[in-house]
Coordinates of C-alpha atoms in Angstrom, one line a residue:
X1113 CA 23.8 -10.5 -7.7
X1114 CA 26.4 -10.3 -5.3
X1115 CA 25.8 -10.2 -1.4
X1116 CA 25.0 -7.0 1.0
X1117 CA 26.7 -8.4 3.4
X1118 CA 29.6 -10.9 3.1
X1119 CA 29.7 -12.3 6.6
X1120 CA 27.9 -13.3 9.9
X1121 CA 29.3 -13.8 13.1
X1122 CA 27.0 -15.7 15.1
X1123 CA 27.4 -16.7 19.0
X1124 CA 27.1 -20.1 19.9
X1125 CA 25.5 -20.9 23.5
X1126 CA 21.5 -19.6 23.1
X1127 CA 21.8 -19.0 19.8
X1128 CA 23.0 -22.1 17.7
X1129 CA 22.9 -24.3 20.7
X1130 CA 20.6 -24.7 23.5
X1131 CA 20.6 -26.4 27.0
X1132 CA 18.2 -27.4 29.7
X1133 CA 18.3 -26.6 33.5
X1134 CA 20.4 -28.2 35.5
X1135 CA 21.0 -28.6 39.3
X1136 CA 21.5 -25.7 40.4
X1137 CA 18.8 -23.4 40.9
X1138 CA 18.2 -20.6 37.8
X1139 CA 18.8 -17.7 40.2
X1140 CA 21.9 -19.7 41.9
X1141 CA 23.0 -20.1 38.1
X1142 CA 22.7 -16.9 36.7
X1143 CA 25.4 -15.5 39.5
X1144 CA 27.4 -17.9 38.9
X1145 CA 27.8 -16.7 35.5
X1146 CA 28.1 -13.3 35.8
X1147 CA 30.5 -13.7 38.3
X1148 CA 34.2 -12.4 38.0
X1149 CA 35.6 -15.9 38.9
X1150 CA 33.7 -17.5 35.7
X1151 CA 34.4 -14.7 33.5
X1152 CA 38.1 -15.5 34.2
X1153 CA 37.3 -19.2 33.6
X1154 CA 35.9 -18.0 30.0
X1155 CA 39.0 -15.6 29.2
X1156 CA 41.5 -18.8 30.1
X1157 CA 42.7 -17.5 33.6
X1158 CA 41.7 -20.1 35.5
X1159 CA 41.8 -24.0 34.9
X1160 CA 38.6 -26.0 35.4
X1161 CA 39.0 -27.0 38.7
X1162 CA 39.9 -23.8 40.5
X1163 CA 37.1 -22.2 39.1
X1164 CA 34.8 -24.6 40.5
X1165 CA 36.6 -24.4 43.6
X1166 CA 36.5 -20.9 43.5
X1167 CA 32.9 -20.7 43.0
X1168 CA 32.3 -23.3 45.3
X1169 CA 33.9 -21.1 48.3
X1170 CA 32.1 -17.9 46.9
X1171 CA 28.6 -19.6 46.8
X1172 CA 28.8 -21.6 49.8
X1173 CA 28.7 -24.9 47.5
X1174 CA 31.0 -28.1 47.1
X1175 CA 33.1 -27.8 44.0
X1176 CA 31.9 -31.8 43.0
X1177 CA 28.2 -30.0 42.9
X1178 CA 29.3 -27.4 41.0
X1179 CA 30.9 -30.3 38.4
X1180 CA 28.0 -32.4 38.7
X1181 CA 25.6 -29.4 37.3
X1182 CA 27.7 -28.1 34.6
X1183 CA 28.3 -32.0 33.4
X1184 CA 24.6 -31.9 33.1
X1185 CA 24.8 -28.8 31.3
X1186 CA 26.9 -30.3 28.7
X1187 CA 25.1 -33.2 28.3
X1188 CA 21.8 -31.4 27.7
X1189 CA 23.6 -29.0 24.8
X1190 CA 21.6 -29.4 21.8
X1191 CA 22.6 -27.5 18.3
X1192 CA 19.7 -25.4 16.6
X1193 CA 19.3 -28.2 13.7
X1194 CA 16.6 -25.1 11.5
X1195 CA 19.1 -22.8 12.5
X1196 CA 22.3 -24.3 11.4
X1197 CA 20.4 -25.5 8.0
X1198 CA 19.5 -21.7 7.2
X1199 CA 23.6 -21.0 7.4
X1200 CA 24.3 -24.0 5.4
X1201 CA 21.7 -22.4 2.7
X1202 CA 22.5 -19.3 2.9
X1203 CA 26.1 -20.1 2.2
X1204 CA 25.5 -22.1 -0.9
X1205 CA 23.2 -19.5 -2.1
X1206 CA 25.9 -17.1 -1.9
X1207 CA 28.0 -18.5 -4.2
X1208 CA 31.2 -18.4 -1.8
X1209 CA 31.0 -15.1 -1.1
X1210 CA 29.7 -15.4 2.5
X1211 CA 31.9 -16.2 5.4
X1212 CA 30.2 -17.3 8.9
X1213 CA 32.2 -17.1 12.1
X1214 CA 31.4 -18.2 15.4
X1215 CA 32.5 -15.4 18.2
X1216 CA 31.4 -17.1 22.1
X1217 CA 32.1 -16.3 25.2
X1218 CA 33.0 -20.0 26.5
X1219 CA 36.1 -21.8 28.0
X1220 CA 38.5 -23.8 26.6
X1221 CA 37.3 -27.1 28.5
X1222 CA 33.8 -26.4 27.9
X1223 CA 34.4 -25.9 24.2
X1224 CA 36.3 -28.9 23.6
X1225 CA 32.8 -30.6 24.8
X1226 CA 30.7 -28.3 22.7
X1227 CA 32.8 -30.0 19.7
X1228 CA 32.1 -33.7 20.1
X1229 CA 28.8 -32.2 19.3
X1230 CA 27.1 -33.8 16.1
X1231 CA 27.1 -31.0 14.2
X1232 CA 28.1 -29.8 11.1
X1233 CA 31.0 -27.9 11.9
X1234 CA 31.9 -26.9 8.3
X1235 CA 29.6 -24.4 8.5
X1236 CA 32.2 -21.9 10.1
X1237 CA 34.9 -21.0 8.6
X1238 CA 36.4 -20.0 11.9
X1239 CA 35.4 -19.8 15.4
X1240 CA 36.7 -17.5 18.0
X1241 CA 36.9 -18.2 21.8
X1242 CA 37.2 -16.4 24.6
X1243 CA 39.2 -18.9 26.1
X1244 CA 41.1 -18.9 23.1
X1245 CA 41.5 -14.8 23.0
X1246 CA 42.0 -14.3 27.0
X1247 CA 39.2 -11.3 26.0
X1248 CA 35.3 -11.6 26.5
X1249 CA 32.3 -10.2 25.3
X1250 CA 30.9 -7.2 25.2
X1251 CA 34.8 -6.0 25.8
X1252 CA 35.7 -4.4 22.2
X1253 CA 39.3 -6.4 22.2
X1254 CA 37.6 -9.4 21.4
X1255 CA 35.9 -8.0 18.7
X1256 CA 38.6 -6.1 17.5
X1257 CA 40.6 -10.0 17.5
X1258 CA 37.7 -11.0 15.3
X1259 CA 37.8 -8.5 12.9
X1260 CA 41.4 -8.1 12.5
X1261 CA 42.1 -12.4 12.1
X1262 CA 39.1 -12.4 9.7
X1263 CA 39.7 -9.6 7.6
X1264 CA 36.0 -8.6 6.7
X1265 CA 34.5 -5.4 6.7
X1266 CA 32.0 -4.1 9.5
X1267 CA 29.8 -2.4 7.3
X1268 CA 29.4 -5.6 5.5
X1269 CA 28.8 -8.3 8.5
X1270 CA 25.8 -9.3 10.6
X1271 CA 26.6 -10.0 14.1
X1272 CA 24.1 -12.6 16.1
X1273 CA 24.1 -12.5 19.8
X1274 CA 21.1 -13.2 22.6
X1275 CA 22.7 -10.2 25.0
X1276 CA 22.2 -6.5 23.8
X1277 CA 25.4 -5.4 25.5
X1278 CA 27.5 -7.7 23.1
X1279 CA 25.3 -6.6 20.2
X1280 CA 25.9 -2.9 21.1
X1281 CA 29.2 -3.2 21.3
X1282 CA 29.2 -5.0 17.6
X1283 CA 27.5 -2.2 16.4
X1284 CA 29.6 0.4 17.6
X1285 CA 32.3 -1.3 15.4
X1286 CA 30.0 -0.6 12.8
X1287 CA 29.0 -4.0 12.7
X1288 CA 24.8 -5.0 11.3
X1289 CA 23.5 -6.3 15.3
X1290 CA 20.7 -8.5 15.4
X1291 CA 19.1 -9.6 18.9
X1292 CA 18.5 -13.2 19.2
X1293 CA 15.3 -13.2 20.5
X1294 CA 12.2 -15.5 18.3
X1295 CA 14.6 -17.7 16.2
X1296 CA 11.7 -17.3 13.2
X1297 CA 12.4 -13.2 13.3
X1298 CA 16.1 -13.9 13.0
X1299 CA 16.0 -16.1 10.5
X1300 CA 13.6 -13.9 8.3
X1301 CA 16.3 -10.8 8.7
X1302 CA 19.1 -13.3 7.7
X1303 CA 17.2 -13.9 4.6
X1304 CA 16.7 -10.1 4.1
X1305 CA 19.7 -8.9 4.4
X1306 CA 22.4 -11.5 3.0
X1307 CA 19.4 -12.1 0.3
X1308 CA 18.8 -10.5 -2.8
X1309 CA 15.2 -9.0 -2.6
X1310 CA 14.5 -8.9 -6.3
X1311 CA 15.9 -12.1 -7.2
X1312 CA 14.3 -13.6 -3.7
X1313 CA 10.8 -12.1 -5.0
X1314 CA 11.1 -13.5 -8.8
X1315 CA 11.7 -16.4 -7.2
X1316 CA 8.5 -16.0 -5.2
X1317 CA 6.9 -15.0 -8.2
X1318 CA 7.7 -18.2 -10.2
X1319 CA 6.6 -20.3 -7.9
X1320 CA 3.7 -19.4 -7.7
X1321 CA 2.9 -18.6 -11.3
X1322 CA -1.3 -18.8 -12.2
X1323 CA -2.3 -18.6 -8.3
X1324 CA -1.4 -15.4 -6.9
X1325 CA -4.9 -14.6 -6.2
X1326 CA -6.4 -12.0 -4.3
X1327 CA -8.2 -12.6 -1.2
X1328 CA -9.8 -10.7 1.1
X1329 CA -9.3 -9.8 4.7
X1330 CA -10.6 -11.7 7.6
X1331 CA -12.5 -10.9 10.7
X1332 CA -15.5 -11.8 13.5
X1333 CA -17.7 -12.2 10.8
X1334 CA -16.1 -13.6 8.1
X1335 CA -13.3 -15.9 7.3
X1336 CA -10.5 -14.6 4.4
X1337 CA -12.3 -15.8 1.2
X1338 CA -9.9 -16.2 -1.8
X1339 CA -11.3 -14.3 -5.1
X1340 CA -10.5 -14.7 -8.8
X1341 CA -10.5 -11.2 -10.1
X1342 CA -8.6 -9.8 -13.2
X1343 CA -7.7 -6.8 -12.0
X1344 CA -4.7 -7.3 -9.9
X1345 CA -3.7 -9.8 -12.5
X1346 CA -3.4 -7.0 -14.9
X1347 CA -1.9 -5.1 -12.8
X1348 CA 0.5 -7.8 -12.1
X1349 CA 1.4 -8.8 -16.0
X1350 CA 1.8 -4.6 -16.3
X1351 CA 4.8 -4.6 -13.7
X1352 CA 6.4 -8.1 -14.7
X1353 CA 5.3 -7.8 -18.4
X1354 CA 5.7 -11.8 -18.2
X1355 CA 2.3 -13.2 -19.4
X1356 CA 3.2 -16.8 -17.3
X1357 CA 2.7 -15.2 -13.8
X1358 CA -0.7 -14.1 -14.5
X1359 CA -4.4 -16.4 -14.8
X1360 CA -6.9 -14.1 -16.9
X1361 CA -9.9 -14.4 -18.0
X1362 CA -10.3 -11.6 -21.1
X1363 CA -12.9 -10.7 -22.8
X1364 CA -13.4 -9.2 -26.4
X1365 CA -15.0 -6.1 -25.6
X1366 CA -15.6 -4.8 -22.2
X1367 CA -14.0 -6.5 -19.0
X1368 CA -15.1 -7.4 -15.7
X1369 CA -13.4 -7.2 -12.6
X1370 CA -14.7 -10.8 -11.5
X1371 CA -13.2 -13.7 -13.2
X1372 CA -16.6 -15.0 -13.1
X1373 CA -19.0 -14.8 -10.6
X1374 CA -19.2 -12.1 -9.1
X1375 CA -18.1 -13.1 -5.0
X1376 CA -19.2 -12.2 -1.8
X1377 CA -21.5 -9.3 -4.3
X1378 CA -24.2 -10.3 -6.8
X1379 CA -23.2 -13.0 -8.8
X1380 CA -24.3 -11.2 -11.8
X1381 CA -22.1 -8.7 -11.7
X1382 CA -21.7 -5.9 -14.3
X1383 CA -18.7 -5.1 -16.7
X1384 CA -16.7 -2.0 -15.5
X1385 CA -15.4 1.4 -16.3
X1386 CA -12.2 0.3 -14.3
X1387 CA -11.3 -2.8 -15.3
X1388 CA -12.0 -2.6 -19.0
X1389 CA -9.9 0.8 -18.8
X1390 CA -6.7 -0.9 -17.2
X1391 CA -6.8 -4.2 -19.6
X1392 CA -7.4 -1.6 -22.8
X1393 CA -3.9 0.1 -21.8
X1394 CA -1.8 -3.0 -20.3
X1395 CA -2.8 -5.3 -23.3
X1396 CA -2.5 -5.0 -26.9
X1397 CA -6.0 -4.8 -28.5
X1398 CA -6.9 -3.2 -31.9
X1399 CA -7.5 0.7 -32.3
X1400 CA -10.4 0.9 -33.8
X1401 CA -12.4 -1.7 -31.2
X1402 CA -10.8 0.6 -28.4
X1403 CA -12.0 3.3 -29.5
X1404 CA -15.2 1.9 -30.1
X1405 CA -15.3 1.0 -26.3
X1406 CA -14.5 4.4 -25.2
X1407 CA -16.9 5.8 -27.3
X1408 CA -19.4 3.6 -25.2
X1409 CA -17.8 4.8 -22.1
X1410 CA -18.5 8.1 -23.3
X1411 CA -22.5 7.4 -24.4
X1412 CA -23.2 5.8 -20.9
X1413 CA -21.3 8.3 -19.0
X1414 CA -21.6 6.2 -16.0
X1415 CA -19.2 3.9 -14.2
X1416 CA -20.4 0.4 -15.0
X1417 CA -22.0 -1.0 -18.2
X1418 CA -25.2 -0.8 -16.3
X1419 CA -27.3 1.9 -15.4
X1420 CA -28.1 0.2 -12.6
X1421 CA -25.0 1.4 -10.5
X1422 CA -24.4 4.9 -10.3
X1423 CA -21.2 5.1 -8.6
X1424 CA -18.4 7.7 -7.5
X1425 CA -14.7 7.0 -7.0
X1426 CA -11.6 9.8 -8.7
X1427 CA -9.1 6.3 -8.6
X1428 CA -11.1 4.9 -11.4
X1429 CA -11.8 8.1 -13.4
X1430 CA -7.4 8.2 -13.2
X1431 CA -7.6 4.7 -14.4
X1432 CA -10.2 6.0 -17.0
X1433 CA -8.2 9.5 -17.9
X1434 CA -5.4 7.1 -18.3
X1435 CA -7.1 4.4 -21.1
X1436 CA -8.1 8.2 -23.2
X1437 CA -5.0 10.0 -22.6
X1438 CA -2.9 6.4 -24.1
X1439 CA -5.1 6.8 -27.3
X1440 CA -4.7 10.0 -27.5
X1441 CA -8.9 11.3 -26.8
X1442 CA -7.4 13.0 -23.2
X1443 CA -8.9 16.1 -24.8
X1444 CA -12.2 14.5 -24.0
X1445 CA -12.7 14.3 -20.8
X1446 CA -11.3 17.7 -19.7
X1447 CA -13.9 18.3 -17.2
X1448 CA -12.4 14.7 -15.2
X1449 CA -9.6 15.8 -15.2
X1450 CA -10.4 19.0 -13.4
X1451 CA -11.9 16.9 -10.6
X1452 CA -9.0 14.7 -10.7
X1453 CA -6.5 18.0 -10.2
X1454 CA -9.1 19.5 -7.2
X1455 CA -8.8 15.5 -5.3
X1456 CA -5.1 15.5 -5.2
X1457 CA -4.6 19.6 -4.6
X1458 CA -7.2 19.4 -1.5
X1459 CA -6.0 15.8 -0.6
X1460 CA -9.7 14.6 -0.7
X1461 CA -7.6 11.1 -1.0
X1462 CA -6.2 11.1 2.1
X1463 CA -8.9 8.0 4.1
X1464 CA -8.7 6.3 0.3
X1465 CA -11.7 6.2 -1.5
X1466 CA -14.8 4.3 -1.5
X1467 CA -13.4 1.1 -2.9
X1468 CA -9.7 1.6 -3.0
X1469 CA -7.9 1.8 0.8
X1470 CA -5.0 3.9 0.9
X1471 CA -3.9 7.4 -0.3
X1472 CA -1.1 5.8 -1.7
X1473 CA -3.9 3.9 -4.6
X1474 CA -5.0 7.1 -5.7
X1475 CA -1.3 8.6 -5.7
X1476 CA 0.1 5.5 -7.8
X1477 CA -2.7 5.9 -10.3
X1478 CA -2.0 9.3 -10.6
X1479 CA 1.4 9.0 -12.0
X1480 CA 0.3 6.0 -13.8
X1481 CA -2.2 8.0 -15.6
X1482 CA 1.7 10.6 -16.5
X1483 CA 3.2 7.6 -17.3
X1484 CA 0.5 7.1 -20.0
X1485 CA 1.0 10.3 -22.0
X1486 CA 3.7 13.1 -22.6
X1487 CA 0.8 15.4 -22.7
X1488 CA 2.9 18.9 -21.7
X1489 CA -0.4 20.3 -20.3
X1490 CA -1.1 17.3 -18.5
X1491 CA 2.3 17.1 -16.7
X1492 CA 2.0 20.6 -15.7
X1493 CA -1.4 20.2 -14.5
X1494 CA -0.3 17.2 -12.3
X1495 CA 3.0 16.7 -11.7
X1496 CA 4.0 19.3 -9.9
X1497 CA 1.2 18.6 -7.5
X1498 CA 1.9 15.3 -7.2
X1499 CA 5.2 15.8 -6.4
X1500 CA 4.4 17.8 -3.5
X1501 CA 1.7 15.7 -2.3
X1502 CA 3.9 12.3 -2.1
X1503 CA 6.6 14.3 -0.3
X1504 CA 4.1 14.6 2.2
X1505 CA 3.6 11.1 2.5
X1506 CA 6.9 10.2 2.9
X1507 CA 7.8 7.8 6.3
X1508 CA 3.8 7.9 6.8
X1509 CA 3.1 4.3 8.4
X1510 CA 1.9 2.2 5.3
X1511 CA 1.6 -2.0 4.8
X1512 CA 4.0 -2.9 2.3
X1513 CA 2.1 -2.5 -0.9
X1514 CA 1.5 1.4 0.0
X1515 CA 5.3 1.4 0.8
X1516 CA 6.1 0.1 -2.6
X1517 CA 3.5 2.8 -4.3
X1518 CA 5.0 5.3 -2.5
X1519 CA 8.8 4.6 -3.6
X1520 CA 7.2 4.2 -7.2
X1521 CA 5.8 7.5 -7.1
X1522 CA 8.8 9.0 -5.9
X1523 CA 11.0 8.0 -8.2
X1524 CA 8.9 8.7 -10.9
X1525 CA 8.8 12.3 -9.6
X1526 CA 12.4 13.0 -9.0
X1527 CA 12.5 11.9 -5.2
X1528 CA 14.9 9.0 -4.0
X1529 CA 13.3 7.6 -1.0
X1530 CA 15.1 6.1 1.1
X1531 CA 13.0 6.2 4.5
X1532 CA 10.1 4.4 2.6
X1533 CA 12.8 1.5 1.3
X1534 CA 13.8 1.0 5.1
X1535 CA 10.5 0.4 5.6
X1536 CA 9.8 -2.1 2.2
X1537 CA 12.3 -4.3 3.2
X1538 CA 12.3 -5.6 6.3
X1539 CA 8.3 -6.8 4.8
X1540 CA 9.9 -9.4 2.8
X1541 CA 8.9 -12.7 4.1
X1542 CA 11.5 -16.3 3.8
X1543 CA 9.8 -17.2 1.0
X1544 CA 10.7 -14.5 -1.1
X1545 CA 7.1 -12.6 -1.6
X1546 CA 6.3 -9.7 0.7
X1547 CA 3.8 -9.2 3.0
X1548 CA 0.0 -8.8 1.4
X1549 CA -0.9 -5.4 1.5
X1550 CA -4.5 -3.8 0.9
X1551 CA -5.9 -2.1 -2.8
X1552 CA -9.0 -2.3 -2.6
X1553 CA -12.5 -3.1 -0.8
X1554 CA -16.1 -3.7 -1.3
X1555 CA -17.9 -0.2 -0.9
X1556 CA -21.0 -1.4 0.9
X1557 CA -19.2 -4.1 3.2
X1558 CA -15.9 -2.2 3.7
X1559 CA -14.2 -6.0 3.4
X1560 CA -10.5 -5.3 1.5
X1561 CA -9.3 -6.8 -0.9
X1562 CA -5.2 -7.7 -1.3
X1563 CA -2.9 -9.9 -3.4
X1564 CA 0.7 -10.8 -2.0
X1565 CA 1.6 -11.4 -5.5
X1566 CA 0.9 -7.3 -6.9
X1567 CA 2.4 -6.9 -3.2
X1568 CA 5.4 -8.5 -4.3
X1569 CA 5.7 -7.4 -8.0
X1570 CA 5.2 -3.7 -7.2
X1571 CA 7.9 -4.3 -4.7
X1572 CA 10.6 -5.3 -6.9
X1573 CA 9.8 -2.2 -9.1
X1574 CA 10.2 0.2 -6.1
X1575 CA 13.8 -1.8 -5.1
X1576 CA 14.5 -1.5 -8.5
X1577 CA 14.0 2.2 -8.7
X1578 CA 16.4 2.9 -5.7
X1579 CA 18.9 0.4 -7.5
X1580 CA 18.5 2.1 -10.5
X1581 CA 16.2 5.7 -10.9
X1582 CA 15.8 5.3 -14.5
X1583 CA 13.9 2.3 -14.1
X1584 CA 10.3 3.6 -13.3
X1585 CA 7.1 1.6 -14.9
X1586 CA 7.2 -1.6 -17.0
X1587 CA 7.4 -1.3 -20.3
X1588 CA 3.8 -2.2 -20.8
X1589 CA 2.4 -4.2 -24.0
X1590 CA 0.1 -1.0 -24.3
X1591 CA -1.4 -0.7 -27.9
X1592 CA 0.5 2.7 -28.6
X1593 CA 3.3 1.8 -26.6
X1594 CA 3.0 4.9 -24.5
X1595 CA 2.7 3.8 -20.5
X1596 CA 6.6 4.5 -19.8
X1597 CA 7.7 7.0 -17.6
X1598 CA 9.1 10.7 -18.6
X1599 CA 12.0 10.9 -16.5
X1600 CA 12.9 13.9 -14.6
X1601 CA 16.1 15.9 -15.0
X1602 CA 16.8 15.0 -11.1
X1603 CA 16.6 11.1 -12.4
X1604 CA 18.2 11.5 -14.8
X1605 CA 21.3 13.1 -13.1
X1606 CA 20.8 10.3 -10.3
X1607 CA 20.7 7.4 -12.9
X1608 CA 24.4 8.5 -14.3
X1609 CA 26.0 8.4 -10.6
X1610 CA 26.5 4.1 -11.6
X1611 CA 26.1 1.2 -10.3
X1612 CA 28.5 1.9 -7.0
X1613 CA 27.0 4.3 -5.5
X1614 CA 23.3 2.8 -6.3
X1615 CA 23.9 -0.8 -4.4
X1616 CA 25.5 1.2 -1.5
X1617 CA 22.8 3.4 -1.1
X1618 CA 20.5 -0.1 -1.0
X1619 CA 22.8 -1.4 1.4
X1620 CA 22.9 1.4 3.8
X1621 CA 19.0 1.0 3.5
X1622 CA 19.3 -2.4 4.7
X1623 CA 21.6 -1.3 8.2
X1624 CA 17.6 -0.3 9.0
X1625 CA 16.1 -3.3 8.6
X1626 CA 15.7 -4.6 11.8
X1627 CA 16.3 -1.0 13.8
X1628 CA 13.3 -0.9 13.2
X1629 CA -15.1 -3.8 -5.4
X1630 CA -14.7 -1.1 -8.3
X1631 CA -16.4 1.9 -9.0
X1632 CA -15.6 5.6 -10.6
X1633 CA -16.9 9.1 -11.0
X1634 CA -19.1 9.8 -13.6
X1635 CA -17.4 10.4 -16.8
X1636 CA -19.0 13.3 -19.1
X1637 CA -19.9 12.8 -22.8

């Protein structure tokens, strides 16, 4: 996958190299340079000595002083070793196709210091002086040098600088500018933009095959506990549809959402409408034992194996509707349906549910449960609805796994979305996988429930989609093969607009990057 961007040009002095104070006082020093005499000493006007003399006489100080400071200066110059190994990665990751430049606004005497340096200079495959140019920063001829000695295109290079005026300037050139600030922040924006997010999150993925577990949140009273549930890991093997990523514990009949006991709950607890409903349509299992189980779903018309626990939640009858509607018995359960068409048309989903946390959970499901069946009445019950109600979530503030629904949902209705993508990226953390975000939660405790890897998995689908609109949901190992998407004449018409256009539109997404418990309703016999 080639690079977004081709090139970085990164200042040197507070960015890839640091220094300590020296003898002059900081207020003393700061006027010194920001004064016109130094900035002529920076663009080569003035040799060494007249500018400290010059200096001297402006700020009533011998020119020897003056020497004796900025000596210590250069002595105390120390490179950014994390900083310089991220270029050095990034560059061999890129397969040559990324250039790195140095652009600083520094003399030619104090450069020729900065050199003896031990650092790995290779790095660069030029650096530009101001000394050098006779132009400064944030003046737009020195920029204009750069860009016309390196030949590389603004819209494709990251400028680094620690002053906002140069950074301005970069990006009125049309230049990416990022603000070197916290030197962590920078280097995780590096990694998202010259990066490939879906390869960067199969990477993540891979690594951490079998232990992308769930956990839950953490607060005054409780300390993040990690829990082995089956439920995100199905959801998981249905976006990836690679069994290796995944650690599941089935069963032959009915499935539980715990793995085994049950955690922070009863430890007894009781097989569920939801979970068996998701495994029957993401795994291949027999007809005639599935529809054995739904017949048993239908004879309990409750939503755990256990009288016990009368619950309510519309996600899980979706997820239910779903399991009927991929073998064909949608006919059944008519009257859920209804209920499931009066949630999303009065937006009863809009605080999330009683065990799942965001709109966008109930939203996802919904066109999950299309996905599963090209049911005409069904899609005309639905998806004109749910179109209209995801438009309205569009650029609502979201953690990343809502973000990813969201762009999921979109696509699969016809929408490109690319204010939600702005937001998805920048999410991405340096080790590939994206932030966690929140699914579900226990409905007495209110304590949520996430898993960086369906985070991370459901993230790639929704850059996917924006790289390519006729990619929607995985082709699931479904029993009847049904849970793939119906696409829309508007994605279909966007799909044929190639490849181009699709990684441009990605990479104008990523100019933004840095601008900026289980339970179900009822179900009737």
């Amino acid at each position: 996958m080639a690079c977004q961007y081709t090139a970085i040009i990164f200042d040197l002095g507070d960015v890839l190299f640091k220094w300590s104070q020296t003898s002059i006082s900081t207020r003393t020093l700061r006027e010194v340079l920001s004064s016109p005499t130094w900035f002529d000493y920076e663009r080569g006007r003035l040799s060494e000595a007249d500018c400290y003399a010059k200096v001297g006489q402006e700020f009533m100080m011998e020119p020897d002083e003056i020497a004796q400071a900025f000596q210590q200066a250069r002595d105390s110059v120390r490179a950014d070793d994390e900083l310089i190994a991220l270029i050095r990665e990034l560059k061999a990751q890129s397969n040559g196709e990324l250039r790195v430049f140095a652009m600083s606004n520094i003399s030619l005497p104090d450069y020729e210091v900065l050199r003896t340096k031990p650092v790995d200079w290779s790095i660069f495959d030029r650096v530009f002086t101001s000394g050098a140019a006779g132009e400064r920063k944030p003046n737009l001829g020195f920029f204009k040098q750069v860009l016309s000695a390196t030949g590389v295109d603004p819209q494709r290079t990251i400028f680094v600088d620690d002053r906002s005026e140069n950074v301005l300037s970069a990006r009125s050139l049309g230049l990416y500018g990022i603000i070197f600030d916290n030197p962590k922040t920078v280097a995780r924006a590096l990694r998202n933009l010259v990066g490939d997010p879906i390869t960067r999150g199969r990477a993540f993925l891979k690594q951490n095959a079998g232990r992308l577990l769930s956990v839950t949140d953490k607060n005054d009273k409780h300390a993040a506990v990690e829990l082995r549930e089956n439920f995100a890991q199905l959801l998981i093997l249905e976006a990836t549809n690679n069994r290796t990523l995944v650690d599941l514990v089935e069963h032959p009949r009915t499935w539980n959402f715990f793995q085994g006991k049950g955690q922070l709950t009863t430890e007894q607890f009781p097989f569920d409408l939801d979970t068996t409903s998701l495994a029957l349509t993401v795994l291949r299992r027999d007809k005639k034992l599935a529809f054995s189980i739904m017949d048993e779903m239908l004879e309990d018309d409750q939503t755990y194996f256990d009288h016990r626990r009368p619950r309510f939640d519309p996600i899980v009858c979706v997820n239910t509707l779903s399991l009927f509607y991929s073998y064909g018995r949608g006919n059944e359960l008519q009257k859920t349906l209804q209920w499931v068409h009066e949630v999303l048309r009065n937006r009863a989903y809009l605080e999330g549910t009683r065990y799942y946390e965001t709109p966008e959970c109930f939203l996802f499901f919904t066109s999950r449960l299309l996905a599963s069946s090209d049911d005409q009445q069904l899609h005309a019950m639905l998806k004109p609805l749910l179109k209209e109600r995801v438009q309205e979530r569009i650029g609502a503030k979201g953690d990343a796994l809502a973000l990813a629904m969201r762009i999921i949902v979109t696509d699969f209705v016809g929408i490109r979305n690319e204010v939600d993508l702005r937001a998805l990226l920048p999410l991405q953390c340096e080790d590939g996988g994206w932030e966690i975000g929140w699914m579900y939660k226990y409905g007495s405790s209110g304590i949520r429930i996430g898993n960086r890897g369906l985070t991370t998995a459901l993230a790639i689908k929704a850059v996917e989609a924006m790289r390519n609109p006729s990619i929607l949901m995985s082709h699931s190992p479904s029993p009847s093969s049904n849970i793939v998407a119906t696409p829309s004449s508007k994605v279909k018409s966007t799909a044929a607009t190639g490849r181009h256009q699709r990684t441009k539109s990605l990479r104008d997404s990523l100019q933004w990057l840095w601008h900026v418990g289980k339970s179900s309703k009822p179900i009737e016999a």
